[in-house]
Amino acid sequence: MTSHRLVDLLGNPEQYSKVKVKGWVRTFRANRFIALNDGSTIENLQCVVDFEQTAESILKKINTGAAVEIAGELVESMGKGQSVEVLVKSIEILGEADPETYPIQPKKHSFEFLREKAHLRVRTATFSAVMRIRSVLSFAIHQFFQNKGFCYVHTPIITGSDAEGAGEMFRVTVLDPKNPPIDEEEGVDYKKDFFGKETNLTVSGQLEAETYAQGLGNVYTFGPTFRAENSNTTRHLAEFWMIEPEMAFCELEGNMDLAEEFIKYTLNHILEKCEKDLAFLDQRLANEEKTKPQHERSPMGLIEKIKFVVENDFKRISYTEAIDILKNSKPNKKKKFEFLIEEWGTDLQSEHERFLVEKHFNAPVILFDYPAKIKAFYMRMNADQKTVRAMDILFPGIGEIVGGSQREERLDVLEKRIEEMGIDKEELWWYLDLRKFGSTPHSGFGLGFERLVLFATGMGNIRDVIPFPRTPQNASF
Ligand code: ATP
Ligand code: MN
């Protein structure tokens, strides 16, 4: 008999009688009741052991964390808490787990503790639910774009260009750090390095995606992205996954429409496909909220929040309107913001974004037309010569989830911006070529996958929605 997955057994129990299951023991109670989980579902399967028929040497090894194979009969359960259970006919211990040293015991562990046991934390209900949702979400992302005829492009991970010009990159080199070759100016001679030049891990696939959009029309990338930013926040990772669509013949409005439709599609998808995991995480969040003081509690539960985003229009306002709202806001007037909004042109801090989203509009917000000074060189200049066609999508509890723009397609304007910002034009010769040959109005955005997973799971820290987080001072596992 091949073994059965718990998700199938528990989904259609009437179709099964004799069953074989393999999984890990979550708990073993009264020398009789095993709560078994195989990772296919949040639900455990109760397996009832007849301890009089089972060797003492086996019973001793049915410990939390042990891997077992069980054959038996699936029957209606008499007990509370489950509708069916397995009457165990035979049990084999496939892998023992020493109760003295196995760290994931059936009690509440803090997420900090579990981060140090990242190789075992997926055996908890919370992390397995998060990782299943992560998987379903990534598939939904491909489905959304594939349904729309977008072409999936694999942009390079090692790059010779710095897309953002921000310089927060991880260098890729094979040179000996103790004894690098030196050039005439006493600097490290990267001509002698593997690629014959300085190279880094990519901070964004955008520039390369743009080149492919200018031949394939609509494209997207979905891959790992690296930023050596020393921001120890609950929303930043040094290695994260980013989804970046890029569309030829598309202006900012089309870009905003696509981003909104995209987010709603993927969230709606998990509402349909991940009901049980979401119900579990909803309850987890509700319990966590109860430990907070009343005024800090979120007025909505997790599923309610996801439905709210799926069912309501995002609010679209310009940066200039946002500044007016913030200037006249209570926290600004009462000097409650850490960074007070005094004049047009300043970058918005997370506290401002949160005010707009969580207090003022109480909905996701798309902010557009930002001052050129605070945005990247490739964003299209508006007729006012002050603002660019940028758009950021801000989410409750998360802040920025999407950053995008209409790209500058006019060669002369782009060259001027590159010069003004002191960027090396030679390095971008291929990017400028796109504006010389068949240039089109085009747009795109980047969505940080883990921020979407954060929102979708109600977790509080981005380190808990990726299997092995990379953050400053931490690259274990
Ligand atoms: P932030 O202001 O939050 O640092 P950003 O302006 O640097 O974001 P972009 O360069 O526009 O972000 O990147 C596009 C998207 O990638 C962001 O909207 C966000 O969802 C995600 N993102 C950016 N940096 C990180 C990071 N360090 N970890 C996880 N996701 C990130
Ligand atoms: Mn950033």
XYZ file of C-alpha atoms and ligand atoms in Angstrom:
509
model
C 0.000 0.000 0.000
C 1.343 3.424 -0.855
C 1.128 5.912 1.965
C -1.570 8.564 2.179
C -1.172 12.283 2.681
C -2.985 13.779 5.624
C -4.542 16.502 3.526
C -6.269 13.861 1.385
C -7.329 11.653 4.296
C -8.775 14.488 6.316
C -10.356 16.120 3.278
C -12.342 13.024 2.232
C -12.239 10.572 5.137
C -15.252 8.598 3.884
C -13.143 7.359 0.979
C -10.604 5.615 3.204
C -10.623 2.666 5.570
C -7.234 0.923 5.678
C -4.551 3.602 5.629
C -0.822 4.045 5.849
C 0.604 7.395 6.922
C 4.086 8.779 7.458
C 4.884 11.902 9.406
C 6.326 13.469 12.526
C 4.958 13.147 16.017
C 3.742 16.515 17.294
C 2.632 15.148 20.661
C 2.116 11.805 22.344
C -0.306 11.798 25.219
C -1.333 9.159 27.786
C 0.805 6.520 26.055
C -2.071 6.344 23.578
C -2.774 9.396 21.408
C -0.321 10.522 18.736
C -0.928 13.860 17.036
C 0.733 13.211 13.690
C 1.593 15.802 11.066
C 3.125 15.247 7.643
C 3.365 18.853 6.454
C 0.603 18.555 3.872
C -1.915 20.401 6.055
C -2.165 22.433 9.246
C -4.326 19.674 10.748
C -2.901 16.789 12.731
C -4.177 13.247 12.464
C -4.907 11.518 15.740
C -3.493 7.999 15.786
C -4.570 5.805 18.663
C -1.988 3.309 19.871
C -3.027 0.183 21.727
C -0.302 0.234 24.351
C -1.020 -3.291 25.480
C -0.255 -4.568 22.000
C 2.785 -2.363 21.473
C 6.275 -3.173 22.674
C 7.577 -0.958 25.478
C 10.721 -0.329 23.395
C 8.569 1.226 20.648
C 6.346 3.239 22.996
C 9.467 4.817 24.480
C 10.474 6.087 21.065
C 7.175 7.774 20.200
C 8.453 11.199 21.141
C 7.751 14.664 19.842
C 9.743 15.130 16.641
C 10.176 11.435 15.817
C 9.386 10.282 12.274
C 7.000 7.343 12.158
C 5.136 5.131 9.742
C 1.727 3.979 10.818
C -0.690 1.490 9.307
C -4.182 1.145 10.635
C -7.834 1.813 10.165
C -9.424 5.207 9.698
C -12.544 5.398 11.831
C -14.909 7.990 13.210
C -13.495 9.465 16.372
C -15.313 9.260 19.671
C -13.191 11.955 21.220
C -13.508 15.696 20.973
C -11.375 17.792 18.646
C -11.311 15.543 15.592
C -13.886 13.796 13.440
C -11.718 10.838 12.441
C -8.740 8.985 13.863
C -6.536 6.040 12.995
C -6.608 2.896 15.080
C -2.977 1.873 14.878
C -2.315 -1.706 13.748
C 1.406 -1.287 13.292
C 3.882 1.480 13.950
C 7.460 1.763 12.833
C 9.883 4.369 14.145
C 11.701 5.716 11.081
C 13.741 8.372 12.858
C 14.027 8.843 16.595
C 14.066 12.247 18.320
C 15.671 12.438 21.731
C 13.245 14.319 24.011
C 16.168 15.662 26.054
C 17.719 17.469 23.111
C 14.983 18.006 20.495
C 14.413 21.758 20.728
C 10.868 22.039 19.343
C 8.805 20.871 22.276
C 5.015 21.089 22.403
C 4.853 24.443 24.135
C 4.901 28.051 23.009
C 8.329 29.016 21.649
C 9.178 32.627 20.846
C 9.869 33.508 17.213
C 13.313 34.748 18.297
C 14.123 31.316 19.686
C 12.793 29.604 16.580
C 14.936 31.813 14.306
C 17.968 30.206 15.930
C 16.469 26.821 15.078
C 15.550 27.786 11.530
C 16.318 24.258 10.320
C 13.576 22.825 12.556
C 11.039 25.628 12.858
C 9.057 24.486 9.823
C 7.878 21.605 12.013
C 5.699 24.021 13.951
C 2.129 24.782 12.951
C 2.824 28.489 12.390
C 5.864 28.118 10.148
C 4.438 25.276 8.113
C 1.316 27.391 7.482
C 3.426 30.395 6.480
C 5.566 28.320 4.121
C 2.584 26.668 2.449
C 1.012 30.080 1.865
C 4.338 31.351 0.523
C 4.387 28.486 -1.958
C 0.786 29.010 -3.093
C 1.398 32.748 -3.446
C 4.445 32.301 -5.652
C 2.536 29.976 -7.943
C -0.352 32.477 -8.110
C 2.120 35.144 -9.166
C 3.272 33.118 -12.139
C -0.316 32.210 -12.942
C -1.410 35.848 -12.933
C 1.264 36.916 -15.391
C 1.084 33.800 -17.535
C -2.701 34.206 -17.867
C -2.067 37.711 -19.136
C 0.535 36.541 -21.636
C 3.546 38.048 -19.867
C 6.862 36.363 -20.668
C 8.928 35.163 -17.679
C 12.459 36.495 -18.085
C 15.413 35.339 -15.975
C 17.463 38.442 -15.380
C 21.058 37.997 -14.196
C 21.941 37.680 -10.533
C 25.531 38.814 -11.024
C 25.530 42.267 -12.583
C 27.980 44.873 -13.708
C 25.515 47.718 -13.236
C 23.980 49.344 -10.165
C 20.319 49.844 -11.073
C 19.449 52.147 -8.214
C 22.728 53.993 -8.030
C 22.452 53.574 -4.275
C 25.628 51.569 -3.797
C 24.189 49.105 -1.299
C 25.561 46.063 -3.053
C 27.359 42.837 -2.291
C 30.561 42.558 -4.300
C 31.233 39.402 -6.279
C 34.933 38.681 -6.608
C 37.470 35.869 -6.760
C 40.408 38.098 -5.796
C 42.378 37.221 -2.678
C 41.228 39.729 -0.034
C 44.624 39.585 1.685
C 46.650 40.174 -1.419
C 44.612 41.708 -4.264
C 46.297 42.872 -7.489
C 46.935 46.630 -7.431
C 46.495 48.990 -10.398
C 48.492 52.119 -11.297
C 46.399 54.267 -8.957
C 47.089 51.971 -6.000
C 43.531 50.689 -6.050
C 42.397 47.100 -6.386
C 42.812 46.055 -10.018
C 39.457 44.570 -10.917
C 40.641 44.070 -14.483
C 42.357 41.023 -13.028
C 39.164 39.804 -11.395
C 37.020 37.000 -12.820
C 34.874 39.198 -15.045
C 37.577 41.774 -15.732
C 35.528 44.414 -13.930
C 33.732 45.112 -10.680
C 30.622 42.993 -10.310
C 27.886 42.739 -7.704
C 24.808 40.771 -6.761
C 21.780 42.400 -8.322
C 19.648 44.893 -6.383
C 16.933 44.772 -9.050
C 16.325 43.080 -12.383
C 14.583 46.129 -13.768
C 17.092 47.470 -16.258
C 17.580 44.088 -17.870
C 13.810 43.439 -17.800
C 13.318 46.720 -19.653
C 15.500 45.510 -22.497
C 13.398 42.374 -22.854
C 10.102 44.301 -22.685
C 11.339 46.277 -25.676
C 11.117 43.138 -27.794
C 8.704 40.809 -26.047
C 6.199 43.471 -25.012
C 5.143 42.380 -21.524
C 7.629 40.567 -19.312
C 8.226 39.834 -15.636
C 11.054 38.599 -13.481
C 10.679 36.822 -10.162
C 13.974 36.120 -8.538
C 16.355 36.729 -5.662
C 17.542 40.261 -4.976
C 20.328 41.419 -2.681
C 20.795 44.634 -0.731
C 23.627 45.279 1.662
C 21.603 47.900 3.473
C 22.295 47.975 7.143
C 18.676 48.468 8.071
C 17.767 46.201 10.920
C 14.022 46.548 10.558
C 11.161 44.084 10.549
C 10.669 44.801 6.815
C 14.175 44.490 5.328
C 16.195 41.445 4.334
C 19.635 41.362 2.737
C 18.374 38.629 0.394
C 14.769 38.777 -0.738
C 12.650 37.838 -3.729
C 11.247 40.456 -6.014
C 8.590 40.374 -8.720
C 9.257 42.905 -11.458
C 6.896 43.247 -14.424
C 7.881 45.565 -17.235
C 5.465 46.639 -19.984
C 6.147 48.279 -23.325
C 3.518 50.737 -24.565
C 2.268 51.348 -21.031
C 1.991 54.579 -19.051
C 1.719 55.163 -15.321
C -2.057 54.613 -15.075
C -1.744 51.201 -16.727
C 1.092 50.403 -14.340
C -1.013 51.285 -11.286
C -3.958 49.299 -12.632
C -1.791 46.237 -13.176
C -0.184 46.440 -9.729
C -3.553 46.726 -8.008
C -5.082 43.897 -10.029
C -2.012 41.748 -9.392
C -2.065 42.140 -5.626
C -5.800 41.502 -5.461
C -5.498 38.401 -7.635
C -2.780 36.782 -5.545
C -4.495 37.546 -2.230
C -7.820 36.312 -3.526
C -6.090 33.146 -4.650
C -4.905 32.308 -1.134
C -8.330 33.117 0.317
C -9.600 30.335 -1.924
C -6.721 27.869 -1.625
C -5.360 28.312 1.888
C -8.509 28.461 3.974
C -7.274 26.303 6.861
C -3.822 27.830 7.089
C -5.329 31.323 7.036
C -7.872 30.412 9.697
C -5.024 29.184 11.892
C -2.919 32.316 11.330
C -5.966 34.512 11.858
C -6.397 32.948 15.294
C -2.671 33.227 16.020
C -2.771 36.933 15.251
C -5.929 37.437 17.305
C -4.196 35.834 20.307
C -1.138 38.016 19.804
C -3.289 41.130 19.525
C -4.899 40.337 22.873
C -1.519 40.748 24.555
C -1.251 44.337 23.282
C -2.730 47.409 24.931
C -6.158 48.293 23.526
C -5.066 51.338 21.497
C -2.358 49.363 19.674
C -4.643 46.562 18.580
C -5.544 46.253 14.935
C -9.254 46.805 14.383
C -9.337 44.014 11.771
C -8.457 40.346 11.869
C -6.125 38.792 9.287
C -8.751 37.367 6.947
C -10.821 40.514 7.308
C -7.779 42.609 6.327
C -7.056 40.477 3.271
C -10.700 40.656 2.166
C -10.705 44.389 2.678
C -7.747 44.782 0.325
C -9.257 42.441 -2.266
C -12.658 44.155 -2.236
C -11.801 47.843 -2.069
C -10.191 50.279 -4.468
C -6.745 51.483 -3.493
C -6.696 55.245 -2.846
C -4.643 57.081 -5.466
C -3.167 60.449 -4.535
C -0.222 62.492 -5.683
C 2.810 63.121 -3.501
C 1.813 66.815 -3.410
C -1.652 65.992 -2.059
C -0.080 63.651 0.486
C 2.228 66.408 1.725
C -0.759 68.716 2.202
C -2.595 66.068 4.208
C 0.484 65.347 6.320
C 1.319 69.004 6.907
C -2.141 69.629 8.300
C -2.347 66.350 10.213
C -2.664 66.209 13.996
C 0.636 64.408 14.627
C 2.451 66.990 12.531
C 0.817 69.981 14.222
C 1.310 68.475 17.675
C 4.904 67.593 16.761
C 4.270 63.890 17.315
C 6.090 62.826 14.144
C 9.784 62.175 14.643
C 10.384 63.838 11.265
C 8.082 66.846 10.918
C 6.735 67.640 7.475
C 7.674 71.216 6.777
C 8.134 71.579 3.076
C 7.403 69.990 -0.252
C 10.255 67.812 -1.482
C 11.183 65.794 1.560
C 11.111 62.013 1.428
C 8.327 60.349 3.361
C 9.319 58.314 6.385
C 7.612 55.139 7.452
C 5.646 57.051 10.147
C 4.145 59.292 7.443
C 3.273 56.381 5.195
C 1.614 54.618 8.101
C -0.372 57.713 9.000
C -1.744 57.982 5.468
C -2.600 54.299 5.183
C -3.677 53.386 8.691
C -5.150 56.633 10.026
C -6.152 58.957 7.213
C -7.381 56.696 4.406
C -7.636 53.397 6.217
C -6.905 51.626 2.924
C -3.948 50.771 0.691
C -2.665 53.943 -0.930
C -0.959 54.503 -4.276
C 1.191 57.614 -4.098
C 2.366 59.001 -7.440
C 4.290 61.906 -8.983
C 7.129 62.179 -6.488
C 9.774 64.930 -6.522
C 12.478 63.985 -9.032
C 15.178 64.696 -6.447
C 14.245 61.760 -4.229
C 13.714 59.205 -6.996
C 15.878 57.162 -9.375
C 17.292 58.490 -12.650
C 15.162 56.332 -14.942
C 11.774 57.702 -13.891
C 9.908 59.780 -16.470
C 10.066 63.537 -15.950
C 6.717 65.332 -15.779
C 5.979 68.565 -17.658
C 6.419 70.525 -14.402
C 10.137 69.570 -14.506
C 9.926 68.920 -10.763
C 8.171 65.610 -10.392
C 8.576 62.193 -11.960
C 6.051 59.513 -12.853
C 6.792 57.328 -9.860
C 4.272 55.321 -7.884
C 4.613 53.555 -4.560
C 1.940 51.335 -3.065
C 1.670 51.564 0.703
C 0.062 48.835 2.794
C -1.280 48.805 6.343
C 1.247 47.377 8.786
C 3.848 46.976 6.039
C 4.532 50.377 4.514
C 5.904 50.265 0.990
C 5.042 47.034 -0.788
C 5.494 48.220 -4.385
C 7.841 50.751 -5.935
C 7.376 51.513 -9.611
C 7.316 54.136 -12.322
C 6.856 55.023 -15.930
C 10.367 54.932 -17.356
C 11.999 57.840 -19.158
C 11.865 56.899 -22.833
C 13.267 60.179 -24.253
C 16.996 59.886 -24.876
C 17.873 63.556 -24.345
C 15.911 63.841 -21.085
C 17.400 60.602 -19.769
C 20.966 61.631 -20.614
C 20.472 64.933 -18.839
C 19.184 63.186 -15.697
C 22.084 60.731 -15.712
C 24.565 63.604 -15.912
C 22.822 65.636 -13.199
C 22.890 62.658 -10.862
C 26.562 61.970 -11.521
C 26.002 58.449 -12.827
C 28.537 56.840 -15.159
C 26.944 57.104 -18.606
C 29.419 54.738 -20.251
C 28.255 51.855 -18.083
C 24.672 52.384 -19.230
C 25.364 52.443 -22.975
C 23.080 49.456 -23.605
C 20.292 51.001 -21.544
C 20.567 54.208 -23.553
C 20.484 52.200 -26.785
C 16.887 51.249 -25.925
C 16.037 54.953 -26.257
C 17.810 55.200 -29.597
C 16.149 52.278 -31.336
C 12.379 51.882 -31.231
C 11.860 53.540 -27.877
C 8.362 53.230 -26.375
C 6.513 54.687 -23.398
C 6.962 51.888 -20.884
C 6.432 51.162 -17.224
C 7.028 48.624 -14.520
C 7.266 48.025 -10.803
C 8.935 45.911 -8.167
C 7.029 44.097 -5.464
C 8.962 42.614 -2.571
C 7.650 39.078 -2.303
C 8.314 38.734 1.437
C 6.366 41.912 2.149
C 3.383 40.372 0.390
C 3.843 37.175 2.400
C 4.075 39.273 5.580
C 0.751 40.872 4.801
C -0.877 37.615 3.735
C 0.147 35.725 6.869
C -0.158 38.464 9.489
C 3.364 37.747 10.716
C 5.168 40.662 12.340
C 8.746 40.166 11.170
C 10.014 39.597 7.637
C 12.583 37.133 9.027
C 9.709 34.761 9.750
C 8.305 34.512 6.229
C 11.441 33.312 4.380
C 12.993 29.904 5.118
C 16.482 31.144 5.967
C 16.650 34.915 6.488
C 19.807 36.840 5.663
C 20.168 40.003 7.718
C 23.104 42.017 9.076
C 25.345 39.735 11.153
C 23.280 36.701 10.294
C 23.758 34.153 7.527
C 23.565 30.907 9.487
C 22.264 27.748 7.852
P 12.077 50.724 1.392
O 11.864 52.200 1.341
O 11.028 49.982 2.140
O 13.466 50.330 1.780
P 12.762 50.772 -1.385
O 12.257 52.105 -1.775
O 14.195 50.605 -1.111
O 11.905 50.229 -0.132
P 12.481 49.621 -4.019
O 13.890 49.867 -4.346
O 11.433 50.438 -4.683
O 12.271 49.671 -2.440
O 12.177 48.063 -4.226
C 10.923 47.561 -4.645
C 10.252 46.737 -3.559
O 11.140 45.760 -3.021
C 9.827 47.525 -2.348
O 8.581 48.130 -2.567
C 9.734 46.456 -1.285
O 8.513 45.728 -1.385
C 10.839 45.512 -1.659
N 12.067 45.708 -0.867
C 12.991 46.695 -0.992
N 14.018 46.529 -0.160
C 13.746 45.372 0.516
C 14.444 44.640 1.530
N 15.635 45.031 1.974
N 13.885 43.499 1.987
C 12.689 43.068 1.511
N 11.986 43.713 0.565
C 12.493 44.853 0.064
Mn 15.255 50.543 0.704
